[in-house]
Coordinates of C-alpha atoms and ligand atoms in Angstrom, one line a residue:
X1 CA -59.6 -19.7 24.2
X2 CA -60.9 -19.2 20.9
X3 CA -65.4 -19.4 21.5
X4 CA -65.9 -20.5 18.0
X5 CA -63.7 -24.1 18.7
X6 CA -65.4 -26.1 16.6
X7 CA -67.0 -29.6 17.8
X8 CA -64.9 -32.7 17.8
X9 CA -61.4 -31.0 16.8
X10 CA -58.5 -33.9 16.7
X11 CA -55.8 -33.4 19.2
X12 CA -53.7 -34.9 17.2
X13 CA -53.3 -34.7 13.5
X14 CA -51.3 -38.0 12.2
X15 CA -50.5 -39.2 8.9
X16 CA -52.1 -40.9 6.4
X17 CA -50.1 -44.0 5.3
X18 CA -51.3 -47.4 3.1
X19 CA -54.9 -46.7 4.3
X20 CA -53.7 -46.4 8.6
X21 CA -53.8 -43.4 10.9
X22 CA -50.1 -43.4 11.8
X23 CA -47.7 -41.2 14.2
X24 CA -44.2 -40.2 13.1
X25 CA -41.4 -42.9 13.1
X26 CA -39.3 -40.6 15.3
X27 CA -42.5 -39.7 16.9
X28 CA -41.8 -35.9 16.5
X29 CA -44.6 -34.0 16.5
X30 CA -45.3 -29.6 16.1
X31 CA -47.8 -27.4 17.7
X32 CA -50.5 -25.9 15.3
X33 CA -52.0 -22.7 16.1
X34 CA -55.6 -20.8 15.5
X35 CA -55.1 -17.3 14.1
X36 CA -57.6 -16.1 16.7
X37 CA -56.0 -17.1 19.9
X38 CA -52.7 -18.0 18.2
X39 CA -52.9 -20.5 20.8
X40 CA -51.8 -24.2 19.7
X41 CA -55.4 -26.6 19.6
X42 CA -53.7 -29.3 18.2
X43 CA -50.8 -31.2 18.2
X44 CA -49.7 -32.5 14.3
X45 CA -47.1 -35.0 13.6
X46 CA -44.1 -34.3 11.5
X47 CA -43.0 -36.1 9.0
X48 CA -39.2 -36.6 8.0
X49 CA -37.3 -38.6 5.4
X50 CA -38.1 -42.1 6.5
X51 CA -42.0 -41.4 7.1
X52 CA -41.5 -39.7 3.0
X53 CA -40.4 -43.0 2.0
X54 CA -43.0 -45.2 4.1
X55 CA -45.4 -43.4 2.1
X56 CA -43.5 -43.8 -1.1
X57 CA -43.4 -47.2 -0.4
X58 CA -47.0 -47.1 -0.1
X59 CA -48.0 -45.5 -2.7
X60 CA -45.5 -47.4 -5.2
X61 CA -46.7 -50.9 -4.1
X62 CA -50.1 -49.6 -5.2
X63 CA -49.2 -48.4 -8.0
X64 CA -47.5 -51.5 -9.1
X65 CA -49.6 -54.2 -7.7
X66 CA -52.9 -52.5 -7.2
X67 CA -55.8 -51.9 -9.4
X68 CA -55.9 -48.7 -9.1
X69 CA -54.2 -47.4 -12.9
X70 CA -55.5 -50.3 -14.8
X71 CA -58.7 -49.4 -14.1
X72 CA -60.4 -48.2 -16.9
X73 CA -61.1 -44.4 -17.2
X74 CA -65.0 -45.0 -16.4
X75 CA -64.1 -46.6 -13.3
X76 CA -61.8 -44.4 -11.9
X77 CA -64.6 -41.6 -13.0
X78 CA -67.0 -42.7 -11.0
X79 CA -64.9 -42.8 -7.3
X80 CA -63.6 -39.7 -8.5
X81 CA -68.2 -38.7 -9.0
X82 CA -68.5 -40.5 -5.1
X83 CA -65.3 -38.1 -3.8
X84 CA -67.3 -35.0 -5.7
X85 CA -71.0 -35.3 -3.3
X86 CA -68.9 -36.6 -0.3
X87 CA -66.5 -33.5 -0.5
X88 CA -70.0 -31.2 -0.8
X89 CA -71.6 -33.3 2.0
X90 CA -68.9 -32.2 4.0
X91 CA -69.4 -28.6 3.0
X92 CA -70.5 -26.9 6.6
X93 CA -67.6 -28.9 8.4
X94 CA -65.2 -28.4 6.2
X95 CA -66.3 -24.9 6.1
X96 CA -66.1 -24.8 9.7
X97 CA -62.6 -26.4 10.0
X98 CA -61.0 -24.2 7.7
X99 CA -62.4 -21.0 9.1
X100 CA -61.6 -21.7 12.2
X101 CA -57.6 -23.3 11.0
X102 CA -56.8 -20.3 8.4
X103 CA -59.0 -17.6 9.9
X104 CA -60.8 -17.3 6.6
X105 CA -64.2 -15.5 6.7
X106 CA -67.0 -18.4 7.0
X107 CA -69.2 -16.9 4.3
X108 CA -66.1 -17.5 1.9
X109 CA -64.9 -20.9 3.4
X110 CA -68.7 -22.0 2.6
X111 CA -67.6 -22.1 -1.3
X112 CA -64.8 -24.1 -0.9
X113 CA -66.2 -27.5 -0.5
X114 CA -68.3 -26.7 -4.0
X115 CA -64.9 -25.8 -5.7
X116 CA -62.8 -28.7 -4.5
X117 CA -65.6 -31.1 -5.7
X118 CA -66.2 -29.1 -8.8
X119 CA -62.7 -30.3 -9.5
X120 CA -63.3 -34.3 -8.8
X121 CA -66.1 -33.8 -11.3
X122 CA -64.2 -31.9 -13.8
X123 CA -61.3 -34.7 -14.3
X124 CA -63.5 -38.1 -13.8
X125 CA -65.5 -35.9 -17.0
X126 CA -61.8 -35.2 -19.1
X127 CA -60.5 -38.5 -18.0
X128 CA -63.2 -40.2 -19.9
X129 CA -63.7 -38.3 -22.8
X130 CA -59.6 -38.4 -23.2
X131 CA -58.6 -40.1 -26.8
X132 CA -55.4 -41.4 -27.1
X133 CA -53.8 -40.3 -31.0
X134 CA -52.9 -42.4 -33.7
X135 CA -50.7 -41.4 -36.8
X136 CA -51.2 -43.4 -40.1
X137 CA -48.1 -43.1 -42.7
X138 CA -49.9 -45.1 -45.8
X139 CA -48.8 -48.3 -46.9
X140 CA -45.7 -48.4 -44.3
X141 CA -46.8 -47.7 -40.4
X142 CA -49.2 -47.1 -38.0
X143 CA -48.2 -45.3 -34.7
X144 CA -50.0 -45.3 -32.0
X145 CA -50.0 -43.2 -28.6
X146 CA -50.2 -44.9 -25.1
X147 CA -50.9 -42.6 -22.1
X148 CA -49.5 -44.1 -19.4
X149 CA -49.3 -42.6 -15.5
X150 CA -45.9 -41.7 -14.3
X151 CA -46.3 -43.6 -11.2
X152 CA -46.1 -41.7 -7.6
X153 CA -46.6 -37.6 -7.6
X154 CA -46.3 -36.0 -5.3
X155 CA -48.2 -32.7 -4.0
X156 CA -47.2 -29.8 -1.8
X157 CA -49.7 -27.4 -1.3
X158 CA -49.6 -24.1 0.7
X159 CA -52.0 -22.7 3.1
X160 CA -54.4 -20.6 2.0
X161 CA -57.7 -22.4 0.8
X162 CA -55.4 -25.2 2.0
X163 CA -58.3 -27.7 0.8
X164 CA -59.5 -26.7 -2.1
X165 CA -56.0 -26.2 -3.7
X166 CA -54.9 -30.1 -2.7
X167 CA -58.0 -31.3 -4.5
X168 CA -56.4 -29.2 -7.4
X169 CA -53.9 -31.3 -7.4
X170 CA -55.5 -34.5 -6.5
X171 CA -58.2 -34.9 -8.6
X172 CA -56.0 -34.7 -12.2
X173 CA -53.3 -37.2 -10.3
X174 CA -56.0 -39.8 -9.2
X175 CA -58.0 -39.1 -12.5
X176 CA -54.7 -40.2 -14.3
X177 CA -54.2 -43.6 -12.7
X178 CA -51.3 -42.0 -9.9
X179 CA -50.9 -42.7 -6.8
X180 CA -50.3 -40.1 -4.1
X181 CA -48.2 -38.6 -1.5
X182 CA -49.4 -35.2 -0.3
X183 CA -47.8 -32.6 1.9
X184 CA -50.2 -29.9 2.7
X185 CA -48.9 -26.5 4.6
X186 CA -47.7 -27.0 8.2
X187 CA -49.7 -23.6 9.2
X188 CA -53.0 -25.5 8.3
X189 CA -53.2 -29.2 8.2
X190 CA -56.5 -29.7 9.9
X191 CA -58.7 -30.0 6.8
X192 CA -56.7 -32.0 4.8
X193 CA -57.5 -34.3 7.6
X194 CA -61.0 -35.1 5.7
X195 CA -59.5 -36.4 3.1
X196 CA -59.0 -39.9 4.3
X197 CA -62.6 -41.1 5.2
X198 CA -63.8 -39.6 1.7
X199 CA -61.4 -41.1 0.2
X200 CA -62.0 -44.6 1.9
X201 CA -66.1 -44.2 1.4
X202 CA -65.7 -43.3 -2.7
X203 CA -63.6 -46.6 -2.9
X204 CA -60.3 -45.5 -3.4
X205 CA -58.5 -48.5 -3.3
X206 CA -56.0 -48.2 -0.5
X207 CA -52.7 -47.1 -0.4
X208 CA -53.5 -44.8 -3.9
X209 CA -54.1 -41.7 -1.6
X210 CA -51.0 -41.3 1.8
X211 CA -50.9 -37.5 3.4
X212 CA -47.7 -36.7 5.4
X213 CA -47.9 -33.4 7.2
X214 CA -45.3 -31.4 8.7
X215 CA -42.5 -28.7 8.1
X216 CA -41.7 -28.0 4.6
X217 CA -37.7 -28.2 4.8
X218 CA -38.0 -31.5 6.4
X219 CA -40.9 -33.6 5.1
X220 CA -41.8 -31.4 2.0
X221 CA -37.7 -31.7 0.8
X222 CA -38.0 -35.2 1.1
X223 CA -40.4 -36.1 -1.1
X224 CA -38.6 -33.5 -3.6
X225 CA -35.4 -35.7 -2.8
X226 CA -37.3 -39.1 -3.1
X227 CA -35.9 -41.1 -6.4
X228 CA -39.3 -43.0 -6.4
X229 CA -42.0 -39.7 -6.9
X230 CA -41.1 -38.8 -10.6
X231 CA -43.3 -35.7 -10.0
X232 CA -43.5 -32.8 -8.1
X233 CA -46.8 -30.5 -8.0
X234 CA -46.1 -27.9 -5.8
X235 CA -47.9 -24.5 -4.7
X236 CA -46.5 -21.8 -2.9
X237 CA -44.0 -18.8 -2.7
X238 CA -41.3 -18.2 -5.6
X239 CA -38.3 -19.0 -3.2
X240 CA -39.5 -22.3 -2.3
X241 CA -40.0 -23.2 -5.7
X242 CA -36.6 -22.1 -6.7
X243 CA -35.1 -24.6 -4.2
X244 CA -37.5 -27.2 -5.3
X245 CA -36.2 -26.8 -8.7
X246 CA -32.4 -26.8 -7.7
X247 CA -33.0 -29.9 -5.7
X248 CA -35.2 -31.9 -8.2
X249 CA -33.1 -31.6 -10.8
X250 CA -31.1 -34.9 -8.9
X251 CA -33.6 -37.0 -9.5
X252 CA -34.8 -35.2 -13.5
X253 CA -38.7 -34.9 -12.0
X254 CA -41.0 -33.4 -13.8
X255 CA -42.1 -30.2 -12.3
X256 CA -44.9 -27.7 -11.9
X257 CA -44.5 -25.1 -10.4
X258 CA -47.7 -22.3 -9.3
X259 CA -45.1 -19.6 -7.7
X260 CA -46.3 -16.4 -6.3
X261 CA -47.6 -13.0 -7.6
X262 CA -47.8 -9.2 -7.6
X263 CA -50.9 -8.9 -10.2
X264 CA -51.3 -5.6 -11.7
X265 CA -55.3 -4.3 -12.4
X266 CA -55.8 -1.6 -14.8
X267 CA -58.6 0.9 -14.4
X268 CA -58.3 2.8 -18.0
X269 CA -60.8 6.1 -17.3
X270 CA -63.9 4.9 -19.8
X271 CA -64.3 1.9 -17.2
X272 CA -67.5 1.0 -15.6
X273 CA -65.8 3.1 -12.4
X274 CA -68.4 1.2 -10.3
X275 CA -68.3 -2.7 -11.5
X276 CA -64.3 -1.6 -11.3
X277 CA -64.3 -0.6 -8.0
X278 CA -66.5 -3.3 -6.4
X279 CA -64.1 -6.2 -8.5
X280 CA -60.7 -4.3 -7.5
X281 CA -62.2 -4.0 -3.7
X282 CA -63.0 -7.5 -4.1
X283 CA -59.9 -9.2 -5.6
X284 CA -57.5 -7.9 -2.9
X285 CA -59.5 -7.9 -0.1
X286 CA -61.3 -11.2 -0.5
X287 CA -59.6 -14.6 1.4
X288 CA -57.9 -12.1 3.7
X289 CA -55.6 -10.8 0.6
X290 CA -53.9 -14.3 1.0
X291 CA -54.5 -15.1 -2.5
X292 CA -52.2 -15.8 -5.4
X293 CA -53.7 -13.6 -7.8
X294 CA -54.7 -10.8 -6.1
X295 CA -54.7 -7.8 -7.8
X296 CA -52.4 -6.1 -5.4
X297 CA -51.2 -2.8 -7.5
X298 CA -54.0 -1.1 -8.9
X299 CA -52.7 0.8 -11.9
X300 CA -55.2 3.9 -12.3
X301 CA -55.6 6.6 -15.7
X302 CA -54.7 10.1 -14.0
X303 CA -57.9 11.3 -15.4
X304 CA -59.8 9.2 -13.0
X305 CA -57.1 8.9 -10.3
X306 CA -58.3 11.4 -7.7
X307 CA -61.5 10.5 -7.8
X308 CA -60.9 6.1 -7.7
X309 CA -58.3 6.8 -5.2
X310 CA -61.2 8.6 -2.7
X311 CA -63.9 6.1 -3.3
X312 CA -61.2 3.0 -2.9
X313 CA -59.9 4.3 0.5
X314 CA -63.7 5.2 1.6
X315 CA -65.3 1.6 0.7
X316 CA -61.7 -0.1 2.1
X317 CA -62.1 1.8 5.5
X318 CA -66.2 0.6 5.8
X319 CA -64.9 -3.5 4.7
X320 CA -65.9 -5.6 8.0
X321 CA -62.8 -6.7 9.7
X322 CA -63.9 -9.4 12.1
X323 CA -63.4 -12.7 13.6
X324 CA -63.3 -15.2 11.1
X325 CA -66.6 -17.3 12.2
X326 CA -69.0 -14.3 12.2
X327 CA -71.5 -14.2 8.7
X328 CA -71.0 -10.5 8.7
X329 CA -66.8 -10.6 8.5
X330 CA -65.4 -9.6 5.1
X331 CA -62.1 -10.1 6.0
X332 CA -61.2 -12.3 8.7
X333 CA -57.5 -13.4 10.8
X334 CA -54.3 -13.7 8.7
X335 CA -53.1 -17.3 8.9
X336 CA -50.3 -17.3 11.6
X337 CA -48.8 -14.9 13.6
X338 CA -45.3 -15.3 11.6
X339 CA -47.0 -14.1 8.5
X340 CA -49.0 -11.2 10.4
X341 CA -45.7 -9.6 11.2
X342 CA -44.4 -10.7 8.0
X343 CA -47.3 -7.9 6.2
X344 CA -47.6 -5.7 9.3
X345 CA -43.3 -4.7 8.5
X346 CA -44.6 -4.3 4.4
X347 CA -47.4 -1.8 6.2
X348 CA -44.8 -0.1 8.5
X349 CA -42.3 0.0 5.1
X350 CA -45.4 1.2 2.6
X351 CA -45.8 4.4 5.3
X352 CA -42.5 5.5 4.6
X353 CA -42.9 4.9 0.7
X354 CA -46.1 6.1 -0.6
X355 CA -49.1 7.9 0.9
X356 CA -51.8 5.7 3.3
X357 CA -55.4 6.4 2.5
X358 CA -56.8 4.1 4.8
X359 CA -55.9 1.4 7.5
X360 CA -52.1 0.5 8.0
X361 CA -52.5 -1.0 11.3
X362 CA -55.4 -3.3 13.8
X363 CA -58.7 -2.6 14.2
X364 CA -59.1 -1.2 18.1
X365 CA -61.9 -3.2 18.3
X366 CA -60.0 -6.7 17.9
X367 CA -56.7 -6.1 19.9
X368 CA -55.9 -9.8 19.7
X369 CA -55.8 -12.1 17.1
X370 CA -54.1 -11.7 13.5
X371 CA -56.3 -8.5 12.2
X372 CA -55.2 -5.7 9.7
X373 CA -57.8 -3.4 8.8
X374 CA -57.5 -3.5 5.1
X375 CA -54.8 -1.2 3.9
X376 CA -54.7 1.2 0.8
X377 CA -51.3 3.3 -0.2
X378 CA -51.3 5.9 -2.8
X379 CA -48.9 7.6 -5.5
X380 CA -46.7 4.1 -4.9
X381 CA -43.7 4.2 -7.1
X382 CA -42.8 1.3 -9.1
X383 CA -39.3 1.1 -7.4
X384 CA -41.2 0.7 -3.8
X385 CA -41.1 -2.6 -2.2
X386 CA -44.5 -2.3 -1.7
X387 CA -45.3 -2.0 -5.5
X388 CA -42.4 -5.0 -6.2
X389 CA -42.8 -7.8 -3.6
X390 CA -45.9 -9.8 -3.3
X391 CA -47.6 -8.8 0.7
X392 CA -50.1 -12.3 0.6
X393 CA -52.4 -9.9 2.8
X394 CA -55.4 -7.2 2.6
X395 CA -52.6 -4.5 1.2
X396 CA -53.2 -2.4 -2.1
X397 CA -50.8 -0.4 -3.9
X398 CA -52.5 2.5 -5.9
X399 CA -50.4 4.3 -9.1
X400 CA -51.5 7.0 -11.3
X401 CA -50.3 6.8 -15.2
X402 CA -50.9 8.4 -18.2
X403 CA -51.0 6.5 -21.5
X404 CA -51.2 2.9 -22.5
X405 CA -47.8 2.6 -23.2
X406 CA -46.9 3.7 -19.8
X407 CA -49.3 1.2 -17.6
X408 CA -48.4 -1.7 -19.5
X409 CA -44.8 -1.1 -19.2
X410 CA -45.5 -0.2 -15.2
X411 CA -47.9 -3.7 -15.1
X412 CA -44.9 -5.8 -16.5
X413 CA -42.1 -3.8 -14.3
X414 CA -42.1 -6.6 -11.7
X415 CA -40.3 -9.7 -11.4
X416 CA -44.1 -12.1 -11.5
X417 CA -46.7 -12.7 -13.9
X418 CA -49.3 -15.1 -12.4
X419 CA -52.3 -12.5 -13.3
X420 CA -54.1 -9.2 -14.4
X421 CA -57.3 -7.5 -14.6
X422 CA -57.8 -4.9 -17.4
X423 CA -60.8 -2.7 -17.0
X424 CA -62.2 -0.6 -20.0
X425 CA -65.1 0.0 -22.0
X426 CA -62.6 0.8 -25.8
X427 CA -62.8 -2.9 -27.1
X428 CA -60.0 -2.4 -28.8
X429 CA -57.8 -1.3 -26.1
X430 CA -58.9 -4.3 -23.9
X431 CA -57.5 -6.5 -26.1
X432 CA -54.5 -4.9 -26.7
X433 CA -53.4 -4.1 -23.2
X434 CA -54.4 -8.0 -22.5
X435 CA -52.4 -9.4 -24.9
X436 CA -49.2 -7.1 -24.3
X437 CA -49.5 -7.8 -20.4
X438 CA -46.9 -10.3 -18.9
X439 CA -49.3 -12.6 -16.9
X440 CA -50.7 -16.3 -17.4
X441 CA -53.5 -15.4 -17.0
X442 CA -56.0 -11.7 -17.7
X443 CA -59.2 -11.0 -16.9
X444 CA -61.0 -7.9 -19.4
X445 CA -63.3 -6.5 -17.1
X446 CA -63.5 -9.1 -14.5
X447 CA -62.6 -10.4 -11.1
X448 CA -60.8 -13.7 -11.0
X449 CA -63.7 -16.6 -12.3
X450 CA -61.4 -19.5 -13.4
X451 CA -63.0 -21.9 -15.9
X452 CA -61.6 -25.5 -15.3
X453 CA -60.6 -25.7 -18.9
X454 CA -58.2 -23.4 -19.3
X455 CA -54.5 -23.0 -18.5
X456 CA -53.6 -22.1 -15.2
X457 CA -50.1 -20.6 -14.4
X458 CA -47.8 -18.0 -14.4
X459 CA -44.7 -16.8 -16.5
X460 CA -41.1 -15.3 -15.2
X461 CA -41.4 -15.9 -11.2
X462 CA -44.9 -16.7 -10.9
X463 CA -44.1 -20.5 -12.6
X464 CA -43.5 -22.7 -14.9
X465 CA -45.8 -25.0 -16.2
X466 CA -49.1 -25.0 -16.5
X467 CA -52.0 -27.0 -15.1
X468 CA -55.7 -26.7 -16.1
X469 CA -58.0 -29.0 -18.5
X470 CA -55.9 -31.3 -20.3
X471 CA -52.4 -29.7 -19.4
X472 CA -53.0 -31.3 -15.8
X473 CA -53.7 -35.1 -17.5
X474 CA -50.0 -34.2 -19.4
X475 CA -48.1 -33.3 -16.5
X476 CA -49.4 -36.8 -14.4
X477 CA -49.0 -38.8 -17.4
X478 CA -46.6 -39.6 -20.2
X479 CA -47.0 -40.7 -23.5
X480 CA -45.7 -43.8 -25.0
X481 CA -45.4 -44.0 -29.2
X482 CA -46.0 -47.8 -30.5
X483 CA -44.7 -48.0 -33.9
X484 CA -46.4 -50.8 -36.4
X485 CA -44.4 -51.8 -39.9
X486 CA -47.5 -52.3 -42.0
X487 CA -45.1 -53.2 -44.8
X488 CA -41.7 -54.5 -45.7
X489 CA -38.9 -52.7 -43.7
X490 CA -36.1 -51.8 -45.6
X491 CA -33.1 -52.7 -43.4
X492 CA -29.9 -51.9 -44.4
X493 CA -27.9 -55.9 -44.3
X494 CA -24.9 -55.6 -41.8
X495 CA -22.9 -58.2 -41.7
X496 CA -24.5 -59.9 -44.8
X497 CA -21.9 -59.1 -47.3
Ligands
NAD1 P1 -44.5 -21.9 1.0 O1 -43.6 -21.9 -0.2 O2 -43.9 -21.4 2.3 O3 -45.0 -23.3 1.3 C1 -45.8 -24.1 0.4 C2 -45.6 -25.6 0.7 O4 -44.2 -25.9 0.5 C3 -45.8 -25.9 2.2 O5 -46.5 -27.2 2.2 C4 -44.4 -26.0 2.8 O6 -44.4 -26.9 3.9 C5 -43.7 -26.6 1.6 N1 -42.2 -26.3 1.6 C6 -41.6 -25.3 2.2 N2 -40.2 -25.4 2.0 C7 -40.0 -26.5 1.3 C8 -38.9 -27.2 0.7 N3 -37.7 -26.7 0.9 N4 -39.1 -28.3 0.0 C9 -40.3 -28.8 -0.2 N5 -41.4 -28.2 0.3 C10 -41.3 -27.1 1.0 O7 -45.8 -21.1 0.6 P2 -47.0 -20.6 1.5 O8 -46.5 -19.5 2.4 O9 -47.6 -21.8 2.2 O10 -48.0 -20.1 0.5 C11 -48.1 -18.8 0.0 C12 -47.5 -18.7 -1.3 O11 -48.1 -19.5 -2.3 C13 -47.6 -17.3 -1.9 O12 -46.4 -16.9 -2.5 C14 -48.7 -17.5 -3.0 O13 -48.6 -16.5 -4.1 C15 -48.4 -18.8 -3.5 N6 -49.6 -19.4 -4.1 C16 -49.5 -19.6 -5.5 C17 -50.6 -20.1 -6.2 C18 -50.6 -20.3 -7.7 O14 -51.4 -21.0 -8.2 N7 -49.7 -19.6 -8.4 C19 -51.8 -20.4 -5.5 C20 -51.8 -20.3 -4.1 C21 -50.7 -19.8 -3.4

């Protein structure tokens, strides 16, 4: 029994369909576990094809015969401003829930809720101020540019900051005029469980917003499968998204696709060593290492090496590993007992590849529960595993190298690209090394600190597509050309002869 239960937890988790709590059709149902106990405290149903369609059917009937994408930008704004403050009224229980559901530390859960409704606020803001473009050719036309929602998208979203990244994804959709299906990960549905009564109290007419939960082969495929949802957001690891892909291309959806990633950080030896290691401790070791663009191989100037590598593995060996509830934890559980052995055999394989400087197995003082004390290897080749394959867990890869040709060769020498962190103090060189780095996204002497604007993505295997600012309203809209004869038409007479 996990102590730290939080109050009023559902038994049962059900869908969310044309604005009614509903089971399964088939009634089938899977256990969800707490990565303390990994005991089940809930029981979630699980959607298949015909509950996909229900909510299709839902959310197509709203989008045809409801209000909701002729409303005018303003209006939509302002239930999107209502979701915002209800989201952060919600911020200590949905804090709580997802603590407690992915084993995130509390004191990071606490920022979700501001995130997710930074994200409401950001699109009702770009919906309104969105222009639509006109093209004038003198004398002859005028063409104008409709932007026009695509209909039904729909949303699969993985499990780490399982909340936050659905409001990602919901908040451009619903600030377009779409209606929604969403499929959050099976490993954590119990905060997206919030989402109906805010979505209810903001106004959100109903039927614009249907959640189906359950296993990703069966009720994630099927809204990839369903001819009615002409897109597909989707989150999560590379090889789902490569099946995704194969399978939409059936139906022609539009796709985007945020894959997974290995992210290289840089440490060139005029750095700040200090403000490098604190944001290279922090951007591997923060949200349990379960983060997309963690910056799992640290890529370190020989010069410095010896020395970066000692203070790393000291501060990694003093980060608090503890149960996910406690202020004082720094890193917390790892989400499910399937992915704990998945990173404990990438531990057991990075002993026999590189050099451990600190962890590589659990705390003694938490013999139960999901915990890896956090876990540094050294002198990693670039033909490791370790150094290739993205670990989603508090695992760092350390390699030395000597010039800048060098690291930004070893940086690009892995099948991703979501992110990377360059850290020097030669302006010059921080630009350069930024620009020639394969990645979506770089940060010059910086953690990850997203601004809502900009693109978001990856390149090769991290994705395709990008979302972010604008490119978000693109992907959940299309764009209809009206031409206008302003003049005569010369048409060429057939038949008139
Ligand atoms: P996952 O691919 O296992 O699952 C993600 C979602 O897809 C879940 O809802 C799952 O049920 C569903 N799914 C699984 N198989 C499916 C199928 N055949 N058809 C349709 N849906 C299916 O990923 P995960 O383990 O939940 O998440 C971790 C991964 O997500 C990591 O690789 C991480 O890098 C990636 N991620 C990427 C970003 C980004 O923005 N690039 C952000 C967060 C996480």
């Amino acid at each position: 029994m996990n102590d730290h239960r939080p109050a009023g937890l559902p038994e049962r988790i059900r869908h969310f369909i044309d604005g009614e709590e509903v089971d399964s059709l088939s009634g089938r149902t899977f256990e969800v576990l707490d990565p303390v106990t990994n005991q089940p405290y809930a029981t979630a149903a699980a959607g298949q094809a015909e509950d996909i369609d229900r909510a299709v059917t839902a959310a197509r009937a709203a989008f045809t015969d409801g209000p909701w994408p002729a409303m005018t930008a303003r209006e939509r704004a302002r239930v999107l401003f209502r979701i915002a403050d209800a989201v952060e009224a919600e911020a200590d229980r949905l804090a709580e829930l997802e603590t407690f559901d992915t084993g995130l530390p509390i004191t990071q859960a606490r920022g979700q809720a501001r995130r997710a409704a930074e994200n409401f606020r950001f699109f009702g803001d770009e919906i309104v101020a969105l222009h639509e473009d006109a093209y004038r050719v003198p004398g002859a036309q005028v063409n104008y540019v409709v932007r026009k929602p695509v209909g039904v998208a729909g949303l699969i979203t993985p499990w780490n900051t399982p909340f936050m990244l659905e409001s990602w994804k919901l908040a451009p959709a619903l600030a377009s005029g779409c209606t929604v299906v969403l499929k959050p990960a099976e490993f954590t549905p119990l905060s997206a469980s919030l989402w109906p009564r805010i979505f209810a109290e903001a106004g959100l007419p109903r039927g614009v917003f249907n959640l189906v939960g359950g296993i990703g082969e069966e009720a994630g495929q099927a809204l990839v499968d369903h001819p009615h949802v002409p897109r597909i957001s989707f989150t999560g690891e590379t090889t789902t998204g490569q099946t995704i892909m194969g399978r939409a291309a059936a139906n022609l959806k539009g796709l985007s696709m945020e894959l997974g990633g290995k992210s290289p950080a840089v440490v060139f030896a005029d750095a700040d060593l200090d403000a490098a290691l604190d944001s290279t401790l922090f951007g591997v070791f923060s949200l349990n290492g379960e983060r997309c663009t963690a910056g799992s191989r640290i890529l370190v100037d020989r010069a410095i090496y010896p020395e970066f590598c000692a203070r790393y593995a000291e501060r990694a060996q003093r980060i608090v590993v503890g149960p996910p509830h406690d202020p004082a934890t720094e890193v917390g559980a790892l989400v499910h007992p399937e992915h704990y052995e998945r990173v404990l055999g990438y531990v057991e394989l990075g002993k026999r590849e590189a050099t451990l400087l600190a962890g590589g197995a659990r705390p003694e003082h938490l013999p139960t529960g999901n915990y890896l004390a956090p876990t540094v290897f050294a002198d990693v080749k670039p033909d490791a595993r370790i150094f290739q394959e993205e670990i989603f867990g508090p695992v760092v890869a350390l390699t030395p190298f000597d010039t800048e040709a060098e690291v930004v060769a070893l940086a690009n020498d892995v099948r991703y690209g979501l992110a990377g962190y360059v850290w020097t103090n030669d302006l010059k060189r921080g630009h350069r090394v930024a620009a020639a780095i394969d990645a979506g996204m770089v940060w010059l002497n910086s953690h990850n600190i997203r601004d809502l604007r900009t693109p978001f993505g990856g390149v090769k295997a991290s994705g395709v597509g990008h979302e972010g600012g604008r490119r978000s309203i693109d992907f959940y809209t299309t764009e209809q050309i009206v031409h206008i004869a302003l003049g005569e038409v010369h048409t060429p007479r057939f038949g008139a002869r």
